[in-house]
Amino acid sequence: MNDRMPVETRSIRDRSAVGRFPAVTLGFGDDSEEEKEELEVIYDEKENACRRWLRKVCPCCCPKPNNDDVTDTLMTGLDELDKDEGINGEKPETGASELDELLLKVRSIDLMKSKSGENRTEHHTDLYQSDDLIIRRGQNFQMWITLSRPFNPETDKLHLELKTGPQPTVSKGTHVIIPLVEDLEDEGWEAAVVKQDDKRIKLSVRSAPTAVIGRYQLIVETNTAHGQAVSTHDPANDIYMLFNPWCEDDSVFMDSEDERQEYVMNDIGRIYYGTQDQIGVRTWNYGQFDDGILAVCVFVLEKSGTPPSGWGDPVNVVRVISAMINSPDDRGVVQGDWSGDYSAGTSPHVWSGSVEILKEYHKNTGHPVKYGQCWVFAGVFTTVLRCLGIPSRTVTNYSSAHDTDVSLTTDVYLDENLEPIDHLNSDSIWNFHVWNDCWMARPDLPPGNGGWQAVDATPQETSQGTFRCGPASLAAVRNGQVYLKHDTPFVFAEVNSDKIYWQRNIDGTFSQIYSEKKTVGHYISTKAVGSDERNDITHLYKHPEGSEEERIAVETACSYGSKAEAYSSPTAEDVSIEVTMEGEGPTMGKDAELTIILRNSSSEERKLVLHSQVAVMYYTGVHKATVRKDKTDLDLLPNEEKNLEWTLEYQDYKDQLVDQAALMLTLSGRVKETQQVVATQFSFRLRTPQLDIKPIGKAVVGEKMAVEILFTNPLPQVLKAVIFHVEGLGLLTARKIHYGDIGSRASVSLTEHLVPTLPGPRKLLASLDCKQLTQVHGVTDIIVEEKSNGAL
């Protein structure tokens, strides 16, 4: 669509510079009523003299005045007119419209921004539900400019200007002047005329592969021998510039098309949770192409207060966004809450996508959305990164350590009786923790550290004074090179720290009594490329457990930590302890059953006292309440393996459960004969039921359909104030249904109506939340057909 472009004017008010032309200005909008009247008088009284004089000077430039042309322009070169005298030795008085005829003015700009057009499809931005021109840096795009007369490359000059940020500056890359050249070279900003059609010219414009990303304002400036014209900024012609994983010169370049389709273009994903023995999964709507989401992502960058001149570097951009996804420091997008009381907002378990969260943040002009936990931070982070063009994925680490004292070890402090000392145990091991990987070169690090980088938006520890984490190179994490930025020690500890048990001595000091080398960092998971399968990427974060390379990496890393002395001579270990679970493990509302296996690998009898305690835990590894303690005397025969059945009854835990229904069994004991300490901790969760979603009828764009949601309460108690949450990209915007109470072990059915808006394969997501039961969700696939036009 060719929108008529008004022209910005630059007024010349110094009348001495224009002789006796008091009415010649740069903008009719600036003229006073007196000036307009004076102009009319000049036209009425002097038109014949003017035209005669102009014909003498330039016969070809004196057509009949066109009083309909009100495009404002800047006149220069008027001093040339001052040199010539008019008839009878006087300078003639010339109207502005006649001088306008000498200029080259922009009538309209067509950015060819249709979703199905060449620009949007070639730049892989055709899925964005937006009418703006959205392009990727380092790649050509096309535009048509309609001028007031045919463009003459011999005498006419034209250039484009793009400006972004509050103080556009050429030296900082936020004010870009794009020259017109004959042929486009391979680097830098430039434009070339590729087609001319009377007064229209088609430009091919190339952007630099290092360009600042964000929203640019566009103006066109022309210069001729007779003056200059500058188009007025029209917000409809603003241009969104994104990172370009398809461009080899962009530092986010990714050479696999399958991976680009997954990590940039896929707007639905899978997020893993649970424990390493009971891996759960939920579907998440990233929705990076949804209407308005790109504008929100740029708003998030702007809200950070960081200078736009740094927005061309993905290392800097992901670090900024890592801080902006959480709310401390900068009133970012999501406010975290692990308390269990979410009455002042939305429970973290209810969200099933990022769109609703980002739009609420934008609508509330930057007030944090309540509430999120790690998978919410990570899901929103993936949306923003993919939207801006940085390849990214959501990653879950099981048995994820949270090192609070930069020791690069996870420390458990026990008293003289081997009981945990709660107030000292600030290091924790989360059942699972969700963060993000993003893909980019790392020119700021030694060679070999590019590729996947870990970033984390969950506010756990500060980095340079701000709650953010990363980007930490996975190669650096794998090799224990914790001195390479950013935040590599913290990520290393999450995936590969040793768990060290310390016992308090009589004098108050602590001695290391036991270490577990394989407890942290298991089944690091992300959605597979091109399928809904789980892809285990543990090998990218660490060498195989127990291998020489892995031990070297751990000891290298810990030599930079605050407890380097922890690596001392190994203790005698002829008694071992292990906890196992049958199948997928216990379910919510039933007794939990585990097996404790003790092995005596010596040829002598071993006696020990085994202490056990089971506690309800937040999934973050934070202790909520101990629900049972036991002490058992055990005799182990030479080379014996003894299995102990361990049961936790529903009655013991039902009133203590918190989000994620996580429990931890801690076992510790000392072998009487050798003084060897055996200890382990085993986390498990109580599995929750799924929601069953059944589409009813045919799914057609623009036609009403229904879905039935089925649920059975697994608990022998009433669920109070149940909320269902339903959403689906292209199916329906997120909505909450306040259902009410659901009876003990009761089954319910709920029917929701919706009108699909987009064709193709779609996913409908639903979740259930209430105080007694969380982490209940379901998903169904719906194939939406195009609306048929019917018989002609």
mmCIF file of C-alpha atoms in Angstrom, residues 138-141 178-194 204-209 247 249:
data_model
loop_
_atom_site.group_PDB
_atom_site.id
_atom_site.type_symbol
_atom_site.label_atom_id
_atom_site.label_comp_id
_atom_site.label_asym_id
_atom_site.label_seq_id
_atom_site.Cartn_x
_atom_site.Cartn_y
_atom_site.Cartn_z
ATOM 1 C CA GLY A 138 22.783 -8.692 7.290
ATOM 2 C CA GLN A 139 20.228 -9.382 4.548
ATOM 3 C CA ASN A 140 18.756 -7.368 1.654
ATOM 4 C CA PHE A 141 15.218 -5.990 1.713
ATOM 5 C CA ILE A 178 22.324 4.601 4.185
ATOM 6 C CA PRO A 179 23.947 5.905 0.995
ATOM 7 C CA LEU A 180 22.803 5.121 -2.526
ATOM 8 C CA VAL A 181 25.454 3.124 -4.403
ATOM 9 C CA GLU A 182 25.603 1.591 -7.866
ATOM 10 C CA ASP A 183 26.058 -1.982 -6.678
ATOM 11 C CA LEU A 184 25.598 -3.531 -3.248
ATOM 12 C CA GLU A 185 28.772 -4.847 -1.662
ATOM 13 C CA ASP A 186 28.855 -7.630 0.897
ATOM 14 C CA GLU A 187 29.110 -5.629 4.086
ATOM 15 C CA GLY A 188 27.741 -2.527 5.769
ATOM 16 C CA TRP A 189 24.622 -0.465 5.239
ATOM 17 C CA GLU A 190 23.898 0.629 1.658
ATOM 18 C CA ALA A 191 21.103 0.874 -0.907
ATOM 19 C CA ALA A 192 20.927 0.591 -4.694
ATOM 20 C CA VAL A 193 18.240 1.383 -7.272
ATOM 21 C CA VAL A 194 17.237 -1.942 -8.830
ATOM 22 C CA SER A 204 17.404 -2.917 -2.526
ATOM 23 C CA VAL A 205 18.749 -2.121 0.942
ATOM 24 C CA ARG A 206 21.383 -4.125 2.801
ATOM 25 C CA SER A 207 21.815 -3.908 6.569
ATOM 26 C CA ALA A 208 24.992 -4.620 8.486
ATOM 27 C CA PRO A 209 25.162 -8.089 10.119
ATOM 28 C CA CYS A 247 23.239 -15.022 8.017
ATOM 29 C CA ASP A 249 28.160 -13.037 9.305
#
